[in-house]
Amino acid sequence: MKRAFFERPVLEVARDLVGCTVRHDNAAGVIVETEAYHDSEPACHAFVGLTPRTATLFEPPGRAYVYRSYGVHAMLNAVAEPEGVGAAVLIRALEPVAGIDAMRERRGLDRLEDLCSGPGRLTQALGIGLDLNGTDLLTGPIRVEPRAPGWRERVLATAPRVGITKAVELPWRFTAEGSRFVSRPRPRAGALA
DNA sequence: CATGGGATTGACT
DNA sequence: GTCAATCCCATGC
């Protein structure tokens, strides 16, 4: 993955990350669902400006923004756009492709579809914790790798983002159409990107 | 310094 | 479908 990939409009990065691979600690999955967040809209953490919590979002593109959700779960984002712009792509679901036994162990579950089909689930499956906030996705412990041949053809669906209360109308969620590894709620077929 | 609210999940009715 | 868990941090007094 090249640095320039992340230094682009966050909607483009969100779309193009579907089909790429996330790897950590000998486990990996192909991204099947993303959401875009940008400091110009109130659902984004960076909307409030530069604070200790949001600092990573304004850092150079290609870094990991990892934060705690509901006091329980770790959420993994890829920082996008030039340094100084608060924007990131939330990785919401993966199709497991490597280290599946390790994932099952960390999740305490067997079903392949339950391992990484949600933002809190995939961080647990990959062993990604808050300590990795700010690390580099090109050189650090978490790696994002380009699409394998064939994923270019995959059809994307757009939908409203999940679990937010502001800017709910923006269709900034992207899913690999028909994938059984997408998190709930599964978007209706038809709204193609 | 007190308070409220999550970019969720899993267990339970 | 409903609901609690759990904790950091932004905000307001």
mmCIF file with all atom_site columns, C-alpha atoms (C1' of nucleotides) in Angstrom:
data_model
loop_
_atom_site.group_PDB
_atom_site.id
_atom_site.type_symbol
_atom_site.label_atom_id
_atom_site.label_alt_id
_atom_site.label_comp_id
_atom_site.label_asym_id
_atom_site.label_entity_id
_atom_site.label_seq_id
_atom_site.pdbx_PDB_ins_code
_atom_site.Cartn_x
_atom_site.Cartn_y
_atom_site.Cartn_z
_atom_site.occupancy
_atom_site.B_iso_or_equiv
_atom_site.pdbx_formal_charge
_atom_site.auth_seq_id
_atom_site.auth_comp_id
_atom_site.auth_asym_id
_atom_site.auth_atom_id
_atom_site.pdbx_PDB_model_num
ATOM 1   C CA    . MET A 1 1   ? 0.000   0.000   0.000   1.00 0.00 ? 1   MET A CA    1
ATOM 2   C CA    . LYS A 1 2   ? 1.296   3.462   -0.873  1.00 0.00 ? 2   LYS A CA    1
ATOM 3   C CA    . ARG A 1 3   ? 1.064   6.524   1.368   1.00 0.00 ? 3   ARG A CA    1
ATOM 4   C CA    . ALA A 1 4   ? -0.694  8.400   -1.455  1.00 0.00 ? 4   ALA A CA    1
ATOM 5   C CA    . PHE A 1 5   ? -3.552  5.883   -1.302  1.00 0.00 ? 5   PHE A CA    1
ATOM 6   C CA    . PHE A 1 6   ? -4.638  7.360   2.026   1.00 0.00 ? 6   PHE A CA    1
ATOM 7   C CA    . GLU A 1 7   ? -3.881  10.974  1.140   1.00 0.00 ? 7   GLU A CA    1
ATOM 8   C CA    . ARG A 1 8   ? -7.086  11.316  -0.910  1.00 0.00 ? 8   ARG A CA    1
ATOM 9   C CA    . PRO A 1 9   ? -10.737 12.269  -0.255  1.00 0.00 ? 9   PRO A CA    1
ATOM 10  C CA    . VAL A 1 10  ? -11.990 9.992   2.500   1.00 0.00 ? 10  VAL A CA    1
ATOM 11  C CA    . LEU A 1 11  ? -14.941 8.738   0.424   1.00 0.00 ? 11  LEU A CA    1
ATOM 12  C CA    . GLU A 1 12  ? -12.576 7.447   -2.250  1.00 0.00 ? 12  GLU A CA    1
ATOM 13  C CA    . VAL A 1 13  ? -10.379 5.798   0.357   1.00 0.00 ? 13  VAL A CA    1
ATOM 14  C CA    . ALA A 1 14  ? -13.417 4.174   1.982   1.00 0.00 ? 14  ALA A CA    1
ATOM 15  C CA    . ARG A 1 15  ? -14.579 2.742   -1.344  1.00 0.00 ? 15  ARG A CA    1
ATOM 16  C CA    . ASP A 1 16  ? -11.146 1.549   -2.408  1.00 0.00 ? 16  ASP A CA    1
ATOM 17  C CA    . LEU A 1 17  ? -10.366 -0.121  0.922   1.00 0.00 ? 17  LEU A CA    1
ATOM 18  C CA    . VAL A 1 18  ? -13.095 -2.701  0.311   1.00 0.00 ? 18  VAL A CA    1
ATOM 19  C CA    . GLY A 1 19  ? -11.232 -5.730  -1.009  1.00 0.00 ? 19  GLY A CA    1
ATOM 20  C CA    . CYS A 1 20  ? -7.931  -4.810  0.662   1.00 0.00 ? 20  CYS A CA    1
ATOM 21  C CA    . THR A 1 21  ? -6.418  -6.985  3.380   1.00 0.00 ? 21  THR A CA    1
ATOM 22  C CA    . VAL A 1 22  ? -5.858  -6.107  7.046   1.00 0.00 ? 22  VAL A CA    1
ATOM 23  C CA    . ARG A 1 23  ? -3.166  -8.140  8.793   1.00 0.00 ? 23  ARG A CA    1
ATOM 24  C CA    . HIS A 1 24  ? -2.059  -8.271  12.427  1.00 0.00 ? 24  HIS A CA    1
ATOM 25  C CA    . ASP A 1 25  ? -0.368  -10.829 14.598  1.00 0.00 ? 25  ASP A CA    1
ATOM 26  C CA    . ASN A 1 26  ? -0.506  -13.689 12.058  1.00 0.00 ? 26  ASN A CA    1
ATOM 27  C CA    . ALA A 1 27  ? -4.202  -13.178 11.334  1.00 0.00 ? 27  ALA A CA    1
ATOM 28  C CA    . ALA A 1 28  ? -5.704  -11.425 8.320   1.00 0.00 ? 28  ALA A CA    1
ATOM 29  C CA    . GLY A 1 29  ? -8.991  -10.654 6.608   1.00 0.00 ? 29  GLY A CA    1
ATOM 30  C CA    . VAL A 1 30  ? -10.269 -8.984  3.459   1.00 0.00 ? 30  VAL A CA    1
ATOM 31  C CA    . ILE A 1 31  ? -12.247 -5.788  4.103   1.00 0.00 ? 31  ILE A CA    1
ATOM 32  C CA    . VAL A 1 32  ? -15.900 -6.168  3.090   1.00 0.00 ? 32  VAL A CA    1
ATOM 33  C CA    . GLU A 1 33  ? -17.379 -3.113  4.844   1.00 0.00 ? 33  GLU A CA    1
ATOM 34  C CA    . THR A 1 34  ? -16.216 0.452   5.587   1.00 0.00 ? 34  THR A CA    1
ATOM 35  C CA    . GLU A 1 35  ? -17.591 3.824   6.655   1.00 0.00 ? 35  GLU A CA    1
ATOM 36  C CA    . ALA A 1 36  ? -16.179 7.293   5.961   1.00 0.00 ? 36  ALA A CA    1
ATOM 37  C CA    . TYR A 1 37  ? -15.922 10.062  8.577   1.00 0.00 ? 37  TYR A CA    1
ATOM 38  C CA    . HIS A 1 38  ? -14.863 13.659  7.927   1.00 0.00 ? 38  HIS A CA    1
ATOM 39  C CA    . ASP A 1 39  ? -14.451 16.628  10.259  1.00 0.00 ? 39  ASP A CA    1
ATOM 40  C CA    . SER A 1 40  ? -16.949 18.644  8.200   1.00 0.00 ? 40  SER A CA    1
ATOM 41  C CA    . GLU A 1 41  ? -19.868 16.535  9.477   1.00 0.00 ? 41  GLU A CA    1
ATOM 42  C CA    . PRO A 1 42  ? -21.015 16.080  13.100  1.00 0.00 ? 42  PRO A CA    1
ATOM 43  C CA    . ALA A 1 43  ? -20.900 12.269  13.247  1.00 0.00 ? 43  ALA A CA    1
ATOM 44  C CA    . CYS A 1 44  ? -17.114 12.436  13.007  1.00 0.00 ? 44  CYS A CA    1
ATOM 45  C CA    . HIS A 1 45  ? -15.176 12.558  16.267  1.00 0.00 ? 45  HIS A CA    1
ATOM 46  C CA    . ALA A 1 46  ? -12.962 15.225  14.700  1.00 0.00 ? 46  ALA A CA    1
ATOM 47  C CA    . PHE A 1 47  ? -15.977 17.537  14.285  1.00 0.00 ? 47  PHE A CA    1
ATOM 48  C CA    . VAL A 1 48  ? -15.224 19.006  17.744  1.00 0.00 ? 48  VAL A CA    1
ATOM 49  C CA    . GLY A 1 49  ? -11.739 19.952  16.624  1.00 0.00 ? 49  GLY A CA    1
ATOM 50  C CA    . LEU A 1 50  ? -8.301  18.936  17.847  1.00 0.00 ? 50  LEU A CA    1
ATOM 51  C CA    . THR A 1 51  ? -8.529  17.365  21.323  1.00 0.00 ? 51  THR A CA    1
ATOM 52  C CA    . PRO A 1 52  ? -6.501  14.611  23.007  1.00 0.00 ? 52  PRO A CA    1
ATOM 53  C CA    . ARG A 1 53  ? -9.048  12.076  21.821  1.00 0.00 ? 53  ARG A CA    1
ATOM 54  C CA    . THR A 1 54  ? -9.127  13.209  18.190  1.00 0.00 ? 54  THR A CA    1
ATOM 55  C CA    . ALA A 1 55  ? -5.447  14.021  17.730  1.00 0.00 ? 55  ALA A CA    1
ATOM 56  C CA    . THR A 1 56  ? -4.681  10.930  15.647  1.00 0.00 ? 56  THR A CA    1
ATOM 57  C CA    . LEU A 1 57  ? -7.367  11.873  13.136  1.00 0.00 ? 57  LEU A CA    1
ATOM 58  C CA    . PHE A 1 58  ? -5.453  15.034  12.218  1.00 0.00 ? 58  PHE A CA    1
ATOM 59  C CA    . GLU A 1 59  ? -2.121  13.268  11.882  1.00 0.00 ? 59  GLU A CA    1
ATOM 60  C CA    . PRO A 1 60  ? -0.608  12.193  8.536   1.00 0.00 ? 60  PRO A CA    1
ATOM 61  C CA    . PRO A 1 61  ? -2.658  9.728   6.426   1.00 0.00 ? 61  PRO A CA    1
ATOM 62  C CA    . GLY A 1 62  ? -2.082  5.997   6.664   1.00 0.00 ? 62  GLY A CA    1
ATOM 63  C CA    . ARG A 1 63  ? -2.061  5.774   10.434  1.00 0.00 ? 63  ARG A CA    1
ATOM 64  C CA    . ALA A 1 64  ? -4.404  3.738   12.619  1.00 0.00 ? 64  ALA A CA    1
ATOM 65  C CA    . TYR A 1 65  ? -6.971  5.555   14.740  1.00 0.00 ? 65  TYR A CA    1
ATOM 66  C CA    . VAL A 1 66  ? -8.052  3.109   17.441  1.00 0.00 ? 66  VAL A CA    1
ATOM 67  C CA    . TYR A 1 67  ? -10.513 4.207   20.113  1.00 0.00 ? 67  TYR A CA    1
ATOM 68  C CA    . ARG A 1 68  ? -12.767 2.637   22.739  1.00 0.00 ? 68  ARG A CA    1
ATOM 69  C CA    . SER A 1 69  ? -16.454 2.431   21.980  1.00 0.00 ? 69  SER A CA    1
ATOM 70  C CA    . TYR A 1 70  ? -19.137 2.133   24.655  1.00 0.00 ? 70  TYR A CA    1
ATOM 71  C CA    . GLY A 1 71  ? -16.375 1.606   27.196  1.00 0.00 ? 71  GLY A CA    1
ATOM 72  C CA    . VAL A 1 72  ? -15.950 -1.898  25.855  1.00 0.00 ? 72  VAL A CA    1
ATOM 73  C CA    . HIS A 1 73  ? -14.820 -2.336  22.260  1.00 0.00 ? 73  HIS A CA    1
ATOM 74  C CA    . ALA A 1 74  ? -11.800 -1.194  20.242  1.00 0.00 ? 74  ALA A CA    1
ATOM 75  C CA    . MET A 1 75  ? -12.599 0.310   16.827  1.00 0.00 ? 75  MET A CA    1
ATOM 76  C CA    . LEU A 1 76  ? -10.080 0.404   13.973  1.00 0.00 ? 76  LEU A CA    1
ATOM 77  C CA    . ASN A 1 77  ? -9.909  3.290   11.503  1.00 0.00 ? 77  ASN A CA    1
ATOM 78  C CA    . ALA A 1 78  ? -7.491  4.265   8.738   1.00 0.00 ? 78  ALA A CA    1
ATOM 79  C CA    . VAL A 1 79  ? -6.632  7.978   8.822   1.00 0.00 ? 79  VAL A CA    1
ATOM 80  C CA    . ALA A 1 80  ? -7.183  9.634   5.419   1.00 0.00 ? 80  ALA A CA    1
ATOM 81  C CA    . GLU A 1 81  ? -6.764  12.998  3.652   1.00 0.00 ? 81  GLU A CA    1
ATOM 82  C CA    . PRO A 1 82  ? -3.748  15.295  4.101   1.00 0.00 ? 82  PRO A CA    1
ATOM 83  C CA    . GLU A 1 83  ? -2.299  15.999  7.540   1.00 0.00 ? 83  GLU A CA    1
ATOM 84  C CA    . GLY A 1 84  ? -4.387  18.593  9.343   1.00 0.00 ? 84  GLY A CA    1
ATOM 85  C CA    . VAL A 1 85  ? -7.694  17.272  7.995   1.00 0.00 ? 85  VAL A CA    1
ATOM 86  C CA    . GLY A 1 86  ? -9.588  15.129  10.515  1.00 0.00 ? 86  GLY A CA    1
ATOM 87  C CA    . ALA A 1 87  ? -10.842 12.190  8.483   1.00 0.00 ? 87  ALA A CA    1
ATOM 88  C CA    . ALA A 1 88  ? -10.752 8.410   8.687   1.00 0.00 ? 88  ALA A CA    1
ATOM 89  C CA    . VAL A 1 89  ? -12.302 5.221   7.391   1.00 0.00 ? 89  VAL A CA    1
ATOM 90  C CA    . LEU A 1 90  ? -13.861 2.884   9.946   1.00 0.00 ? 90  LEU A CA    1
ATOM 91  C CA    . ILE A 1 91  ? -13.151 -0.769  9.139   1.00 0.00 ? 91  ILE A CA    1
ATOM 92  C CA    . ARG A 1 92  ? -16.458 -2.483  9.967   1.00 0.00 ? 92  ARG A CA    1
ATOM 93  C CA    . ALA A 1 93  ? -16.112 -6.069  8.739   1.00 0.00 ? 93  ALA A CA    1
ATOM 94  C CA    . LEU A 1 94  ? -13.616 -8.563  7.319   1.00 0.00 ? 94  LEU A CA    1
ATOM 95  C CA    . GLU A 1 95  ? -13.778 -11.878 5.532   1.00 0.00 ? 95  GLU A CA    1
ATOM 96  C CA    . PRO A 1 96  ? -11.298 -14.047 7.480   1.00 0.00 ? 96  PRO A CA    1
ATOM 97  C CA    . VAL A 1 97  ? -8.486  -15.405 5.292   1.00 0.00 ? 97  VAL A CA    1
ATOM 98  C CA    . ALA A 1 98  ? -5.603  -16.278 7.627   1.00 0.00 ? 98  ALA A CA    1
ATOM 99  C CA    . GLY A 1 99  ? -5.041  -17.172 11.258  1.00 0.00 ? 99  GLY A CA    1
ATOM 100 C CA    . ILE A 1 100 ? -8.610  -18.357 11.587  1.00 0.00 ? 100 ILE A CA    1
ATOM 101 C CA    . ASP A 1 101 ? -7.843  -20.649 14.504  1.00 0.00 ? 101 ASP A CA    1
ATOM 102 C CA    . ALA A 1 102 ? -6.261  -17.728 16.368  1.00 0.00 ? 102 ALA A CA    1
ATOM 103 C CA    . MET A 1 103 ? -9.380  -15.682 15.616  1.00 0.00 ? 103 MET A CA    1
ATOM 104 C CA    . ARG A 1 104 ? -11.629 -18.432 16.961  1.00 0.00 ? 104 ARG A CA    1
ATOM 105 C CA    . GLU A 1 105 ? -9.522  -18.588 20.089  1.00 0.00 ? 105 GLU A CA    1
ATOM 106 C CA    . ARG A 1 106 ? -9.640  -14.841 20.718  1.00 0.00 ? 106 ARG A CA    1
ATOM 107 C CA    . ARG A 1 107 ? -13.364 -14.634 19.943  1.00 0.00 ? 107 ARG A CA    1
ATOM 108 C CA    . GLY A 1 108 ? -14.376 -17.814 21.736  1.00 0.00 ? 108 GLY A CA    1
ATOM 109 C CA    . LEU A 1 109 ? -16.580 -18.713 18.766  1.00 0.00 ? 109 LEU A CA    1
ATOM 110 C CA    . ASP A 1 110 ? -16.407 -21.132 15.845  1.00 0.00 ? 110 ASP A CA    1
ATOM 111 C CA    . ARG A 1 111 ? -18.673 -19.772 13.105  1.00 0.00 ? 111 ARG A CA    1
ATOM 112 C CA    . LEU A 1 112 ? -16.631 -18.087 10.381  1.00 0.00 ? 112 LEU A CA    1
ATOM 113 C CA    . GLU A 1 113 ? -19.334 -15.464 9.878   1.00 0.00 ? 113 GLU A CA    1
ATOM 114 C CA    . ASP A 1 114 ? -19.181 -14.409 13.538  1.00 0.00 ? 114 ASP A CA    1
ATOM 115 C CA    . LEU A 1 115 ? -15.440 -13.794 13.758  1.00 0.00 ? 115 LEU A CA    1
ATOM 116 C CA    . CYS A 1 116 ? -15.029 -10.406 12.044  1.00 0.00 ? 116 CYS A CA    1
ATOM 117 C CA    . SER A 1 117 ? -18.536 -9.216  11.071  1.00 0.00 ? 117 SER A CA    1
ATOM 118 C CA    . GLY A 1 118 ? -18.542 -6.035  13.129  1.00 0.00 ? 118 GLY A CA    1
ATOM 119 C CA    . PRO A 1 119 ? -16.063 -3.293  14.076  1.00 0.00 ? 119 PRO A CA    1
ATOM 120 C CA    . GLY A 1 120 ? -15.647 -4.490  17.658  1.00 0.00 ? 120 GLY A CA    1
ATOM 121 C CA    . ARG A 1 121 ? -15.507 -8.114  16.603  1.00 0.00 ? 121 ARG A CA    1
ATOM 122 C CA    . LEU A 1 122 ? -12.716 -7.794  14.069  1.00 0.00 ? 122 LEU A CA    1
ATOM 123 C CA    . THR A 1 123 ? -10.401 -5.954  16.456  1.00 0.00 ? 123 THR A CA    1
ATOM 124 C CA    . GLN A 1 124 ? -10.909 -8.720  18.998  1.00 0.00 ? 124 GLN A CA    1
ATOM 125 C CA    . ALA A 1 125 ? -10.344 -11.406 16.359  1.00 0.00 ? 125 ALA A CA    1
ATOM 126 C CA    . LEU A 1 126 ? -7.106  -9.767  15.181  1.00 0.00 ? 126 LEU A CA    1
ATOM 127 C CA    . GLY A 1 127 ? -5.912  -8.917  18.680  1.00 0.00 ? 127 GLY A CA    1
ATOM 128 C CA    . ILE A 1 128 ? -5.908  -5.156  18.000  1.00 0.00 ? 128 ILE A CA    1
ATOM 129 C CA    . GLY A 1 129 ? -6.004  -3.003  21.128  1.00 0.00 ? 129 GLY A CA    1
ATOM 130 C CA    . LEU A 1 130 ? -6.004  0.681   22.037  1.00 0.00 ? 130 LEU A CA    1
ATOM 131 C CA    . ASP A 1 131 ? -2.235  0.636   22.395  1.00 0.00 ? 131 ASP A CA    1
ATOM 132 C CA    . LEU A 1 132 ? -1.997  0.572   18.593  1.00 0.00 ? 132 LEU A CA    1
ATOM 133 C CA    . ASN A 1 133 ? -3.642  3.977   18.210  1.00 0.00 ? 133 ASN A CA    1
ATOM 134 C CA    . GLY A 1 134 ? -1.386  6.188   16.093  1.00 0.00 ? 134 GLY A CA    1
ATOM 135 C CA    . THR A 1 135 ? 0.693   3.367   14.631  1.00 0.00 ? 135 THR A CA    1
ATOM 136 C CA    . ASP A 1 136 ? 1.454   3.328   10.915  1.00 0.00 ? 136 ASP A CA    1
ATOM 137 C CA    . LEU A 1 137 ? -0.564  1.012   8.661   1.00 0.00 ? 137 LEU A CA    1
ATOM 138 C CA    . LEU A 1 138 ? 2.311   0.856   6.150   1.00 0.00 ? 138 LEU A CA    1
ATOM 139 C CA    . THR A 1 139 ? 5.168   -0.020  8.491   1.00 0.00 ? 139 THR A CA    1
ATOM 140 C CA    . GLY A 1 140 ? 3.606   -0.788  11.879  1.00 0.00 ? 140 GLY A CA    1
ATOM 141 C CA    . PRO A 1 141 ? 2.196   -3.893  13.537  1.00 0.00 ? 141 PRO A CA    1
ATOM 142 C CA    . ILE A 1 142 ? -1.115  -3.543  11.662  1.00 0.00 ? 142 ILE A CA    1
ATOM 143 C CA    . ARG A 1 143 ? -0.722  -3.717  7.871   1.00 0.00 ? 143 ARG A CA    1
ATOM 144 C CA    . VAL A 1 144 ? -3.163  -2.810  5.139   1.00 0.00 ? 144 VAL A CA    1
ATOM 145 C CA    . GLU A 1 145 ? -2.368  -4.566  1.856   1.00 0.00 ? 145 GLU A CA    1
ATOM 146 C CA    . PRO A 1 146 ? -3.678  -3.843  -1.656  1.00 0.00 ? 146 PRO A CA    1
ATOM 147 C CA    . ARG A 1 147 ? -6.523  -5.698  -3.304  1.00 0.00 ? 147 ARG A CA    1
ATOM 148 C CA    . ALA A 1 148 ? -5.812  -9.113  -4.655  1.00 0.00 ? 148 ALA A CA    1
ATOM 149 C CA    . PRO A 1 149 ? -6.658  -9.544  -8.351  1.00 0.00 ? 149 PRO A CA    1
ATOM 150 C CA    . GLY A 1 150 ? -10.387 -10.114 -8.803  1.00 0.00 ? 150 GLY A CA    1
ATOM 151 C CA    . TRP A 1 151 ? -11.675 -7.813  -6.082  1.00 0.00 ? 151 TRP A CA    1
ATOM 152 C CA    . ARG A 1 152 ? -11.705 -4.904  -8.513  1.00 0.00 ? 152 ARG A CA    1
ATOM 153 C CA    . GLU A 1 153 ? -14.803 -6.454  -10.043 1.00 0.00 ? 153 GLU A CA    1
ATOM 154 C CA    . ARG A 1 154 ? -16.680 -6.715  -6.769  1.00 0.00 ? 154 ARG A CA    1
ATOM 155 C CA    . VAL A 1 155 ? -19.877 -4.646  -6.732  1.00 0.00 ? 155 VAL A CA    1
ATOM 156 C CA    . LEU A 1 156 ? -20.204 -2.134  -3.902  1.00 0.00 ? 156 LEU A CA    1
ATOM 157 C CA    . ALA A 1 157 ? -23.413 -1.071  -2.184  1.00 0.00 ? 157 ALA A CA    1
ATOM 158 C CA    . THR A 1 158 ? -23.845 2.244   -0.351  1.00 0.00 ? 158 THR A CA    1
ATOM 159 C CA    . ALA A 1 159 ? -25.981 2.756   2.742   1.00 0.00 ? 159 ALA A CA    1
ATOM 160 C CA    . PRO A 1 160 ? -26.378 5.111   5.709   1.00 0.00 ? 160 PRO A CA    1
ATOM 161 C CA    . ARG A 1 161 ? -23.809 4.665   8.463   1.00 0.00 ? 161 ARG A CA    1
ATOM 162 C CA    . VAL A 1 162 ? -24.592 2.453   11.438  1.00 0.00 ? 162 VAL A CA    1
ATOM 163 C CA    . GLY A 1 163 ? -25.084 3.479   15.052  1.00 0.00 ? 163 GLY A CA    1
ATOM 164 C CA    . ILE A 1 164 ? -24.800 7.260   14.735  1.00 0.00 ? 164 ILE A CA    1
ATOM 165 C CA    . THR A 1 165 ? -27.310 9.958   15.694  1.00 0.00 ? 165 THR A CA    1
ATOM 166 C CA    . LYS A 1 166 ? -25.979 12.888  13.638  1.00 0.00 ? 166 LYS A CA    1
ATOM 167 C CA    . ALA A 1 167 ? -25.629 13.272  9.875   1.00 0.00 ? 167 ALA A CA    1
ATOM 168 C CA    . VAL A 1 168 ? -27.578 10.033  9.561   1.00 0.00 ? 168 VAL A CA    1
ATOM 169 C CA    . GLU A 1 169 ? -28.598 10.889  6.004   1.00 0.00 ? 169 GLU A CA    1
ATOM 170 C CA    . LEU A 1 170 ? -25.132 10.617  4.477   1.00 0.00 ? 170 LEU A CA    1
ATOM 171 C CA    . PRO A 1 171 ? -24.725 7.334   2.510   1.00 0.00 ? 171 PRO A CA    1
ATOM 172 C CA    . TRP A 1 172 ? -21.128 6.856   3.581   1.00 0.00 ? 172 TRP A CA    1
ATOM 173 C CA    . ARG A 1 173 ? -21.219 3.147   4.329   1.00 0.00 ? 173 ARG A CA    1
ATOM 174 C CA    . PHE A 1 174 ? -19.759 0.817   1.698   1.00 0.00 ? 174 PHE A CA    1
ATOM 175 C CA    . THR A 1 175 ? -20.241 -2.941  1.574   1.00 0.00 ? 175 THR A CA    1
ATOM 176 C CA    . ALA A 1 176 ? -19.209 -5.739  -0.767  1.00 0.00 ? 176 ALA A CA    1
ATOM 177 C CA    . GLU A 1 177 ? -22.551 -6.658  -2.304  1.00 0.00 ? 177 GLU A CA    1
ATOM 178 C CA    . GLY A 1 178 ? -23.686 -10.149 -1.337  1.00 0.00 ? 178 GLY A CA    1
ATOM 179 C CA    . SER A 1 179 ? -20.893 -10.853 1.149   1.00 0.00 ? 179 SER A CA    1
ATOM 180 C CA    . ARG A 1 180 ? -22.043 -12.925 4.099   1.00 0.00 ? 180 ARG A CA    1
ATOM 181 C CA    . PHE A 1 181 ? -19.338 -11.344 6.267   1.00 0.00 ? 181 PHE A CA    1
ATOM 182 C CA    . VAL A 1 182 ? -20.924 -7.861  6.299   1.00 0.00 ? 182 VAL A CA    1
ATOM 183 C CA    . SER A 1 183 ? -22.186 -6.707  9.718   1.00 0.00 ? 183 SER A CA    1
ATOM 184 C CA    . ARG A 1 184 ? -25.791 -6.040  10.648  1.00 0.00 ? 184 ARG A CA    1
ATOM 185 C CA    . PRO A 1 185 ? -27.920 -4.385  9.592   1.00 0.00 ? 185 PRO A CA    1
ATOM 186 C CA    . ARG A 1 186 ? -27.273 -5.813  6.111   1.00 0.00 ? 186 ARG A CA    1
ATOM 187 C CA    . PRO A 1 187 ? -28.038 -3.059  3.593   1.00 0.00 ? 187 PRO A CA    1
ATOM 188 C CA    . ARG A 1 188 ? -30.731 -3.751  1.036   1.00 0.00 ? 188 ARG A CA    1
ATOM 189 C CA    . ALA A 1 189 ? -29.540 -4.668  -2.421  1.00 0.00 ? 189 ALA A CA    1
ATOM 190 C CA    . GLY A 1 190 ? -30.060 -1.968  -5.006  1.00 0.00 ? 190 GLY A CA    1
ATOM 191 C CA    . ALA A 1 191 ? -28.169 1.079   -3.744  1.00 0.00 ? 191 ALA A CA    1
ATOM 192 C CA    . LEU A 1 192 ? -25.018 0.510   -5.720  1.00 0.00 ? 192 LEU A CA    1
ATOM 193 C CA    . ALA A 1 193 ? -21.984 2.774   -5.602  1.00 0.00 ? 193 ALA A CA    1
ATOM 194 C "C1'" . DC  B 2 1   ? -15.281 18.481  39.504  1.00 0.00 ? 1   DC  B "C1'" 1
ATOM 195 C "C1'" . DA  B 2 2   ? -19.809 16.099  37.913  1.00 0.00 ? 2   DA  B "C1'" 1
ATOM 196 C "C1'" . DT  B 2 3   ? -22.179 14.456  34.310  1.00 0.00 ? 3   DT  B "C1'" 1
ATOM 197 C "C1'" . DG  B 2 4   ? -23.739 12.437  29.959  1.00 0.00 ? 4   DG  B "C1'" 1
ATOM 198 C "C1'" . DG  B 2 5   ? -23.152 10.012  25.994  1.00 0.00 ? 5   DG  B "C1'" 1
ATOM 199 C "C1'" . DG  B 2 6   ? -21.482 7.030   22.647  1.00 0.00 ? 6   DG  B "C1'" 1
ATOM 200 C "C1'" . DA  B 2 7   ? -18.936 4.890   15.023  1.00 0.00 ? 7   DA  B "C1'" 1
ATOM 201 C "C1'" . DT  B 2 8   ? -21.301 -2.066  19.904  1.00 0.00 ? 8   DT  B "C1'" 1
ATOM 202 C "C1'" . DT  B 2 9   ? -22.037 -6.576  21.383  1.00 0.00 ? 9   DT  B "C1'" 1
ATOM 203 C "C1'" . DG  B 2 10  ? -24.158 -10.525 23.368  1.00 0.00 ? 10  DG  B "C1'" 1
ATOM 204 C "C1'" . DA  B 2 11  ? -27.374 -12.328 26.598  1.00 0.00 ? 11  DA  B "C1'" 1
ATOM 205 C "C1'" . DC  B 2 12  ? -31.966 -12.604 27.671  1.00 0.00 ? 12  DC  B "C1'" 1
ATOM 206 C "C1'" . DT  B 2 13  ? -37.521 -12.096 27.324  1.00 0.00 ? 13  DT  B "C1'" 1
ATOM 207 C "C1'" . DG  C 3 1   ? -37.083 -7.069  20.278  1.00 0.00 ? 1   DG  C "C1'" 1
ATOM 208 C "C1'" . DT  C 3 2   ? -35.024 -5.116  24.667  1.00 0.00 ? 2   DT  C "C1'" 1
ATOM 209 C "C1'" . DC  C 3 3   ? -31.212 -3.944  27.634  1.00 0.00 ? 3   DC  C "C1'" 1
ATOM 210 C "C1'" . DA  C 3 4   ? -27.012 -3.692  30.473  1.00 0.00 ? 4   DA  C "C1'" 1
ATOM 211 C "C1'" . DA  C 3 5   ? -21.978 -3.508  30.484  1.00 0.00 ? 5   DA  C "C1'" 1
ATOM 212 C "C1'" . DT  C 3 6   ? -18.226 -0.137  30.998  1.00 0.00 ? 6   DT  C "C1'" 1
ATOM 213 C "C1'" . DC  C 3 7   ? -14.960 3.872   30.655  1.00 0.00 ? 7   DC  C "C1'" 1
ATOM 214 C "C1'" . DC  C 3 8   ? -12.845 7.691   28.413  1.00 0.00 ? 8   DC  C "C1'" 1
ATOM 215 C "C1'" . DC  C 3 9   ? -13.417 12.179  27.492  1.00 0.00 ? 9   DC  C "C1'" 1
ATOM 216 C "C1'" . DA  C 3 10  ? -15.834 16.524  26.087  1.00 0.00 ? 10  DA  C "C1'" 1
ATOM 217 C "C1'" . DT  C 3 11  ? -18.603 19.749  28.101  1.00 0.00 ? 11  DT  C "C1'" 1
ATOM 218 C "C1'" . DG  C 3 12  ? -20.567 22.768  31.524  1.00 0.00 ? 12  DG  C "C1'" 1
ATOM 219 C "C1'" . DC  C 3 13  ? -20.929 24.603  36.103  1.00 0.00 ? 13  DC  C "C1'" 1
#
